[in-house]
mmCIF file with all atom_site columns, C-alpha atoms in Angstrom:
data_model
loop_
_atom_site.group_PDB
_atom_site.id
_atom_site.type_symbol
_atom_site.label_atom_id
_atom_site.label_alt_id
_atom_site.label_comp_id
_atom_site.label_asym_id
_atom_site.label_entity_id
_atom_site.label_seq_id
_atom_site.pdbx_PDB_ins_code
_atom_site.Cartn_x
_atom_site.Cartn_y
_atom_site.Cartn_z
_atom_site.occupancy
_atom_site.B_iso_or_equiv
_atom_site.pdbx_formal_charge
_atom_site.auth_seq_id
_atom_site.auth_comp_id
_atom_site.auth_asym_id
_atom_site.auth_atom_id
_atom_site.pdbx_PDB_model_num
ATOM 1   C CA . UNK L 1 1   ? 99.799  44.277 67.931 1.00 51.00 ? 1   UNK L CA 1
ATOM 2   C CA . UNK L 1 2   ? 102.343 46.859 69.063 1.00 53.00 ? 2   UNK L CA 1
ATOM 3   C CA . UNK L 1 3   ? 105.185 47.544 66.632 1.00 51.00 ? 3   UNK L CA 1
ATOM 4   C CA . UNK L 1 4   ? 108.190 47.471 68.946 1.00 48.00 ? 4   UNK L CA 1
ATOM 5   C CA . UNK L 1 5   ? 110.617 48.461 66.214 1.00 44.00 ? 5   UNK L CA 1
ATOM 6   C CA . UNK L 1 6   ? 109.133 51.958 66.242 1.00 48.00 ? 6   UNK L CA 1
ATOM 7   C CA . UNK L 1 7   ? 110.590 52.454 69.718 1.00 50.00 ? 7   UNK L CA 1
ATOM 8   C CA . UNK L 1 8   ? 113.855 54.273 70.230 1.00 50.00 ? 8   UNK L CA 1
ATOM 9   C CA . UNK L 1 9   ? 116.631 51.955 69.069 1.00 47.00 ? 9   UNK L CA 1
ATOM 10  C CA . UNK L 1 10  ? 118.970 52.612 71.960 1.00 48.00 ? 10  UNK L CA 1
ATOM 11  C CA . UNK L 1 11  ? 119.795 55.231 74.510 1.00 48.00 ? 11  UNK L CA 1
ATOM 12  C CA . UNK L 1 12  ? 117.480 57.090 76.803 1.00 51.00 ? 12  UNK L CA 1
ATOM 13  C CA . UNK L 1 13  ? 114.123 58.603 76.115 1.00 56.00 ? 13  UNK L CA 1
ATOM 14  C CA . UNK L 1 14  ? 114.392 61.827 78.054 1.00 76.00 ? 14  UNK L CA 1
ATOM 15  C CA . UNK L 1 15  ? 111.089 63.308 77.211 1.00 90.00 ? 15  UNK L CA 1
ATOM 16  C CA . UNK L 1 16  ? 108.065 65.496 77.625 1.00 96.00 ? 16  UNK L CA 1
ATOM 17  C CA . UNK L 1 17  ? 104.733 63.666 77.517 1.00 98.00 ? 17  UNK L CA 1
ATOM 18  C CA . UNK L 1 18  ? 101.500 65.407 78.537 1.00 98.00 ? 18  UNK L CA 1
ATOM 19  C CA . UNK L 1 19  ? 97.876  64.324 78.850 1.00 98.00 ? 19  UNK L CA 1
ATOM 20  C CA . UNK L 1 20  ? 94.596  66.181 79.212 1.00 98.00 ? 20  UNK L CA 1
ATOM 21  C CA . UNK L 1 21  ? 91.743  63.994 80.494 1.00 98.00 ? 21  UNK L CA 1
ATOM 22  C CA . UNK L 1 22  ? 89.019  66.498 79.610 1.00 97.00 ? 22  UNK L CA 1
ATOM 23  C CA . UNK L 1 23  ? 90.199  66.860 76.001 1.00 97.00 ? 23  UNK L CA 1
ATOM 24  C CA . UNK L 1 24  ? 91.109  63.159 75.685 1.00 98.00 ? 24  UNK L CA 1
ATOM 25  C CA . UNK L 1 25  ? 94.483  64.091 74.187 1.00 98.00 ? 25  UNK L CA 1
ATOM 26  C CA . UNK L 1 26  ? 98.104  63.100 74.796 1.00 98.00 ? 26  UNK L CA 1
ATOM 27  C CA . UNK L 1 27  ? 101.152 64.708 73.175 1.00 98.00 ? 27  UNK L CA 1
ATOM 28  C CA . UNK L 1 28  ? 104.875 63.956 73.225 1.00 98.00 ? 28  UNK L CA 1
ATOM 29  C CA . UNK L 1 29  ? 108.179 65.045 71.835 1.00 97.00 ? 29  UNK L CA 1
ATOM 30  C CA . UNK L 1 30  ? 110.114 62.530 69.748 1.00 94.00 ? 30  UNK L CA 1
ATOM 31  C CA . UNK L 1 31  ? 113.770 62.761 70.865 1.00 89.00 ? 31  UNK L CA 1
ATOM 32  C CA . UNK L 1 32  ? 116.043 59.968 72.053 1.00 83.00 ? 32  UNK L CA 1
ATOM 33  C CA . UNK L 1 33  ? 119.732 60.161 72.800 1.00 76.00 ? 33  UNK L CA 1
ATOM 34  C CA . UNK L 1 34  ? 122.682 58.259 74.140 1.00 71.00 ? 34  UNK L CA 1
ATOM 35  C CA . UNK L 1 35  ? 126.231 59.415 74.774 1.00 72.00 ? 35  UNK L CA 1
ATOM 36  C CA . UNK L 1 36  ? 127.145 59.424 71.063 1.00 78.00 ? 36  UNK L CA 1
ATOM 37  C CA . UNK L 1 37  ? 123.999 59.817 68.976 1.00 80.00 ? 37  UNK L CA 1
ATOM 38  C CA . UNK L 1 38  ? 120.481 61.159 68.959 1.00 82.00 ? 38  UNK L CA 1
ATOM 39  C CA . UNK L 1 39  ? 117.383 60.552 66.883 1.00 83.00 ? 39  UNK L CA 1
ATOM 40  C CA . UNK L 1 40  ? 113.599 60.429 66.852 1.00 87.00 ? 40  UNK L CA 1
ATOM 41  C CA . UNK L 1 41  ? 111.141 57.782 68.007 1.00 88.00 ? 41  UNK L CA 1
ATOM 42  C CA . UNK L 1 42  ? 107.567 57.088 69.007 1.00 92.00 ? 42  UNK L CA 1
ATOM 43  C CA . UNK L 1 43  ? 106.712 57.399 72.721 1.00 95.00 ? 43  UNK L CA 1
ATOM 44  C CA . UNK L 1 44  ? 102.906 57.009 72.871 1.00 97.00 ? 44  UNK L CA 1
ATOM 45  C CA . UNK L 1 45  ? 100.932 53.851 72.064 1.00 97.00 ? 45  UNK L CA 1
ATOM 46  C CA . UNK L 1 46  ? 97.258  52.899 71.897 1.00 96.00 ? 46  UNK L CA 1
ATOM 47  C CA . UNK L 1 47  ? 96.844  49.884 74.202 1.00 96.00 ? 47  UNK L CA 1
ATOM 48  C CA . UNK L 1 48  ? 93.449  48.421 75.074 1.00 92.00 ? 48  UNK L CA 1
ATOM 49  C CA . UNK L 1 49  ? 91.482  51.631 74.540 1.00 94.00 ? 49  UNK L CA 1
ATOM 50  C CA . UNK L 1 50  ? 94.009  53.781 76.430 1.00 97.00 ? 50  UNK L CA 1
ATOM 51  C CA . UNK L 1 51  ? 96.824  56.035 75.325 1.00 98.00 ? 51  UNK L CA 1
ATOM 52  C CA . UNK L 1 52  ? 100.043 55.091 77.107 1.00 98.00 ? 52  UNK L CA 1
ATOM 53  C CA . UNK L 1 53  ? 103.181 57.234 76.957 1.00 97.00 ? 53  UNK L CA 1
ATOM 54  C CA . UNK L 1 54  ? 106.561 55.988 78.182 1.00 96.00 ? 54  UNK L CA 1
ATOM 55  C CA . UNK L 1 55  ? 109.621 57.799 79.565 1.00 94.00 ? 55  UNK L CA 1
ATOM 56  C CA . UNK L 1 56  ? 112.837 56.083 80.634 1.00 90.00 ? 56  UNK L CA 1
ATOM 57  C CA . UNK L 1 57  ? 115.583 53.947 79.164 1.00 86.00 ? 57  UNK L CA 1
ATOM 58  C CA . UNK L 1 58  ? 115.087 51.889 75.998 1.00 85.00 ? 58  UNK L CA 1
ATOM 59  C CA . UNK L 1 59  ? 115.384 48.462 77.603 1.00 88.00 ? 59  UNK L CA 1
ATOM 60  C CA . UNK L 1 60  ? 113.036 49.351 80.460 1.00 93.00 ? 60  UNK L CA 1
ATOM 61  C CA . UNK L 1 61  ? 110.484 50.977 78.144 1.00 92.00 ? 61  UNK L CA 1
ATOM 62  C CA . UNK L 1 62  ? 110.568 47.902 75.887 1.00 91.00 ? 62  UNK L CA 1
ATOM 63  C CA . UNK L 1 63  ? 109.890 45.594 78.841 1.00 95.00 ? 63  UNK L CA 1
ATOM 64  C CA . UNK L 1 64  ? 107.085 47.809 80.153 1.00 96.00 ? 64  UNK L CA 1
ATOM 65  C CA . UNK L 1 65  ? 105.500 48.181 76.704 1.00 95.00 ? 65  UNK L CA 1
ATOM 66  C CA . UNK L 1 66  ? 105.470 44.418 76.206 1.00 95.00 ? 66  UNK L CA 1
ATOM 67  C CA . UNK L 1 67  ? 103.936 43.964 79.687 1.00 97.00 ? 67  UNK L CA 1
ATOM 68  C CA . UNK L 1 68  ? 101.194 46.537 78.994 1.00 97.00 ? 68  UNK L CA 1
ATOM 69  C CA . UNK L 1 69  ? 100.528 45.073 75.517 1.00 95.00 ? 69  UNK L CA 1
ATOM 70  C CA . UNK L 1 70  ? 100.134 41.582 77.025 1.00 95.00 ? 70  UNK L CA 1
ATOM 71  C CA . UNK L 1 71  ? 97.359  42.826 79.296 1.00 95.00 ? 71  UNK L CA 1
ATOM 72  C CA . UNK L 1 72  ? 99.762  43.231 82.250 1.00 94.00 ? 72  UNK L CA 1
ATOM 73  C CA . UNK L 1 73  ? 100.080 39.483 82.669 1.00 93.00 ? 73  UNK L CA 1
ATOM 74  C CA . UNK L 1 74  ? 102.800 38.170 84.921 1.00 93.00 ? 74  UNK L CA 1
ATOM 75  C CA . UNK L 1 75  ? 105.152 40.083 87.124 1.00 95.00 ? 75  UNK L CA 1
ATOM 76  C CA . UNK L 1 76  ? 105.486 43.806 86.415 1.00 95.00 ? 76  UNK L CA 1
ATOM 77  C CA . UNK L 1 77  ? 108.858 44.754 84.941 1.00 96.00 ? 77  UNK L CA 1
ATOM 78  C CA . UNK L 1 78  ? 111.410 46.675 86.982 1.00 95.00 ? 78  UNK L CA 1
ATOM 79  C CA . UNK L 1 79  ? 113.671 49.486 85.913 1.00 94.00 ? 79  UNK L CA 1
ATOM 80  C CA . UNK L 1 80  ? 113.823 53.154 85.025 1.00 92.00 ? 80  UNK L CA 1
ATOM 81  C CA . UNK L 1 81  ? 110.475 53.726 83.318 1.00 95.00 ? 81  UNK L CA 1
ATOM 82  C CA . UNK L 1 82  ? 107.366 55.798 83.890 1.00 96.00 ? 82  UNK L CA 1
ATOM 83  C CA . UNK L 1 83  ? 104.087 55.342 82.029 1.00 97.00 ? 83  UNK L CA 1
ATOM 84  C CA . UNK L 1 84  ? 101.394 57.991 81.614 1.00 98.00 ? 84  UNK L CA 1
ATOM 85  C CA . UNK L 1 85  ? 98.010  56.346 80.989 1.00 98.00 ? 85  UNK L CA 1
ATOM 86  C CA . UNK L 1 86  ? 95.035  58.254 79.585 1.00 98.00 ? 86  UNK L CA 1
ATOM 87  C CA . UNK L 1 87  ? 91.566  56.717 79.511 1.00 97.00 ? 87  UNK L CA 1
ATOM 88  C CA . UNK L 1 88  ? 88.297  58.616 79.092 1.00 96.00 ? 88  UNK L CA 1
ATOM 89  C CA . UNK L 1 89  ? 88.172  61.172 81.913 1.00 95.00 ? 89  UNK L CA 1
ATOM 90  C CA . UNK L 1 90  ? 91.102  59.643 83.852 1.00 97.00 ? 90  UNK L CA 1
ATOM 91  C CA . UNK L 1 91  ? 94.879  59.956 84.075 1.00 98.00 ? 91  UNK L CA 1
ATOM 92  C CA . UNK L 1 92  ? 97.122  57.455 85.842 1.00 98.00 ? 92  UNK L CA 1
ATOM 93  C CA . UNK L 1 93  ? 100.852 57.029 86.143 1.00 97.00 ? 93  UNK L CA 1
ATOM 94  C CA . UNK L 1 94  ? 102.756 53.786 86.625 1.00 98.00 ? 94  UNK L CA 1
ATOM 95  C CA . UNK L 1 95  ? 106.260 53.231 87.933 1.00 96.00 ? 95  UNK L CA 1
ATOM 96  C CA . UNK L 1 96  ? 107.777 49.885 88.905 1.00 96.00 ? 96  UNK L CA 1
ATOM 97  C CA . UNK L 1 97  ? 108.472 51.091 92.456 1.00 94.00 ? 97  UNK L CA 1
ATOM 98  C CA . UNK L 1 98  ? 105.063 52.760 93.000 1.00 94.00 ? 98  UNK L CA 1
ATOM 99  C CA . UNK L 1 99  ? 102.630 50.807 90.834 1.00 96.00 ? 99  UNK L CA 1
ATOM 100 C CA . UNK L 1 100 ? 99.571  52.616 89.491 1.00 97.00 ? 100 UNK L CA 1
ATOM 101 C CA . UNK L 1 101 ? 98.612  56.013 90.852 1.00 97.00 ? 101 UNK L CA 1
ATOM 102 C CA . UNK L 1 102 ? 95.491  57.969 89.907 1.00 97.00 ? 102 UNK L CA 1
ATOM 103 C CA . UNK L 1 103 ? 96.285  61.620 89.204 1.00 96.00 ? 103 UNK L CA 1
ATOM 104 C CA . UNK L 1 104 ? 93.768  64.055 90.666 1.00 94.00 ? 104 UNK L CA 1
ATOM 105 C CA . UNK L 1 105 ? 94.484  66.756 88.088 1.00 94.00 ? 105 UNK L CA 1
ATOM 106 C CA . UNK L 1 106 ? 92.806  66.634 84.683 1.00 96.00 ? 106 UNK L CA 1
ATOM 107 C CA . UNK L 1 107 ? 96.192  67.502 83.135 1.00 97.00 ? 107 UNK L CA 1
ATOM 108 C CA . UNK L 1 108 ? 99.503  65.823 83.899 1.00 98.00 ? 108 UNK L CA 1
ATOM 109 C CA . UNK L 1 109 ? 102.990 65.338 82.433 1.00 97.00 ? 109 UNK L CA 1
ATOM 110 C CA . UNK L 1 110 ? 105.969 62.994 82.779 1.00 97.00 ? 110 UNK L CA 1
ATOM 111 C CA . UNK L 1 111 ? 109.593 63.078 81.702 1.00 94.00 ? 111 UNK L CA 1
ATOM 112 C CA . UNK L 1 112 ? 112.467 65.478 82.012 1.00 93.00 ? 112 UNK L CA 1
ATOM 113 C CA . UNK L 1 113 ? 110.360 68.347 80.634 1.00 95.00 ? 113 UNK L CA 1
ATOM 114 C CA . UNK L 1 114 ? 107.298 67.608 82.773 1.00 96.00 ? 114 UNK L CA 1
ATOM 115 C CA . UNK L 1 115 ? 107.585 70.639 85.073 1.00 96.00 ? 115 UNK L CA 1
ATOM 116 C CA . UNK L 1 116 ? 107.835 72.999 82.083 1.00 97.00 ? 116 UNK L CA 1
ATOM 117 C CA . UNK L 1 117 ? 104.918 71.307 80.329 1.00 97.00 ? 117 UNK L CA 1
ATOM 118 C CA . UNK L 1 118 ? 102.702 71.325 83.441 1.00 97.00 ? 118 UNK L CA 1
ATOM 119 C CA . UNK L 1 119 ? 103.407 75.006 84.007 1.00 98.00 ? 119 UNK L CA 1
ATOM 120 C CA . UNK L 1 120 ? 102.490 75.747 80.394 1.00 98.00 ? 120 UNK L CA 1
ATOM 121 C CA . UNK L 1 121 ? 99.201  73.831 80.765 1.00 98.00 ? 121 UNK L CA 1
ATOM 122 C CA . UNK L 1 122 ? 98.430  75.708 83.998 1.00 97.00 ? 122 UNK L CA 1
ATOM 123 C CA . UNK L 1 123 ? 98.865  78.926 82.004 1.00 98.00 ? 123 UNK L CA 1
ATOM 124 C CA . UNK L 1 124 ? 96.312  77.721 79.417 1.00 98.00 ? 124 UNK L CA 1
ATOM 125 C CA . UNK L 1 125 ? 98.374  75.856 76.803 1.00 98.00 ? 125 UNK L CA 1
ATOM 126 C CA . UNK L 1 126 ? 96.898  72.773 75.162 1.00 98.00 ? 126 UNK L CA 1
ATOM 127 C CA . UNK L 1 127 ? 98.923  69.536 75.103 1.00 98.00 ? 127 UNK L CA 1
ATOM 128 C CA . UNK L 1 128 ? 100.771 70.230 71.863 1.00 98.00 ? 128 UNK L CA 1
ATOM 129 C CA . UNK L 1 129 ? 101.740 73.753 72.846 1.00 98.00 ? 129 UNK L CA 1
ATOM 130 C CA . UNK L 1 130 ? 102.822 72.579 76.313 1.00 98.00 ? 130 UNK L CA 1
ATOM 131 C CA . UNK L 1 131 ? 105.218 70.051 74.743 1.00 98.00 ? 131 UNK L CA 1
ATOM 132 C CA . UNK L 1 132 ? 106.551 72.672 72.307 1.00 98.00 ? 132 UNK L CA 1
ATOM 133 C CA . UNK L 1 133 ? 107.225 75.017 75.249 1.00 98.00 ? 133 UNK L CA 1
ATOM 134 C CA . UNK L 1 134 ? 108.920 72.218 77.210 1.00 97.00 ? 134 UNK L CA 1
ATOM 135 C CA . UNK L 1 135 ? 111.114 71.468 74.173 1.00 96.00 ? 135 UNK L CA 1
ATOM 136 C CA . UNK L 1 136 ? 112.341 75.098 74.194 1.00 97.00 ? 136 UNK L CA 1
ATOM 137 C CA . UNK L 1 137 ? 113.339 74.874 77.864 1.00 96.00 ? 137 UNK L CA 1
ATOM 138 C CA . UNK L 1 138 ? 114.284 71.233 78.538 1.00 93.00 ? 138 UNK L CA 1
ATOM 139 C CA . UNK L 1 139 ? 117.532 70.281 76.728 1.00 90.00 ? 139 UNK L CA 1
ATOM 140 C CA . UNK L 1 140 ? 116.481 66.611 76.701 1.00 88.00 ? 140 UNK L CA 1
ATOM 141 C CA . UNK L 1 141 ? 113.194 67.151 74.842 1.00 93.00 ? 141 UNK L CA 1
ATOM 142 C CA . UNK L 1 142 ? 112.844 67.988 71.178 1.00 93.00 ? 142 UNK L CA 1
ATOM 143 C CA . UNK L 1 143 ? 111.980 66.827 67.709 1.00 94.00 ? 143 UNK L CA 1
ATOM 144 C CA . UNK L 1 144 ? 108.548 66.671 66.168 1.00 96.00 ? 144 UNK L CA 1
ATOM 145 C CA . UNK L 1 145 ? 105.620 67.023 68.564 1.00 98.00 ? 145 UNK L CA 1
ATOM 146 C CA . UNK L 1 146 ? 103.149 64.198 68.101 1.00 97.00 ? 146 UNK L CA 1
ATOM 147 C CA . UNK L 1 147 ? 99.517  64.495 69.214 1.00 98.00 ? 147 UNK L CA 1
ATOM 148 C CA . UNK L 1 148 ? 97.195  61.533 69.903 1.00 98.00 ? 148 UNK L CA 1
ATOM 149 C CA . UNK L 1 149 ? 93.477  61.497 70.641 1.00 98.00 ? 149 UNK L CA 1
ATOM 150 C CA . UNK L 1 150 ? 91.464  58.867 72.477 1.00 97.00 ? 150 UNK L CA 1
ATOM 151 C CA . UNK L 1 151 ? 88.979  59.190 69.616 1.00 88.00 ? 151 UNK L CA 1
ATOM 152 C CA . UNK L 1 152 ? 90.426  57.555 66.499 1.00 68.00 ? 152 UNK L CA 1
#
């Protein structure tokens, strides 16, 4: 069962989330913010043998997380949310407007810091270092970097 209360309480989850299919690793920052406050939250979840990271607004992430956790039953939620899905040897993204898309690269990133993180990975950084670099450049990413492995 997914613990929804560990999600960001409100505001937007501007973020940097990266995945490496060869290493079987996903990493994320932990910032959330709204117009008045900021804090830290969890952005990556283990769902059905996959690691799934979410970027977007709180309400839309909550709806998408519940949909993924239910086995994607029923109509897909709409809204401002992107999911990065890592399974052994494969990376996919999901957006309400586009559905599921297989990423050809073995490394990929989503969120406001994604371009910085992807550039760092292209230069040889692992997932954690790529997120740390993105946090130094992207004003919307920050907080503790959390690293998840497909292997428990």
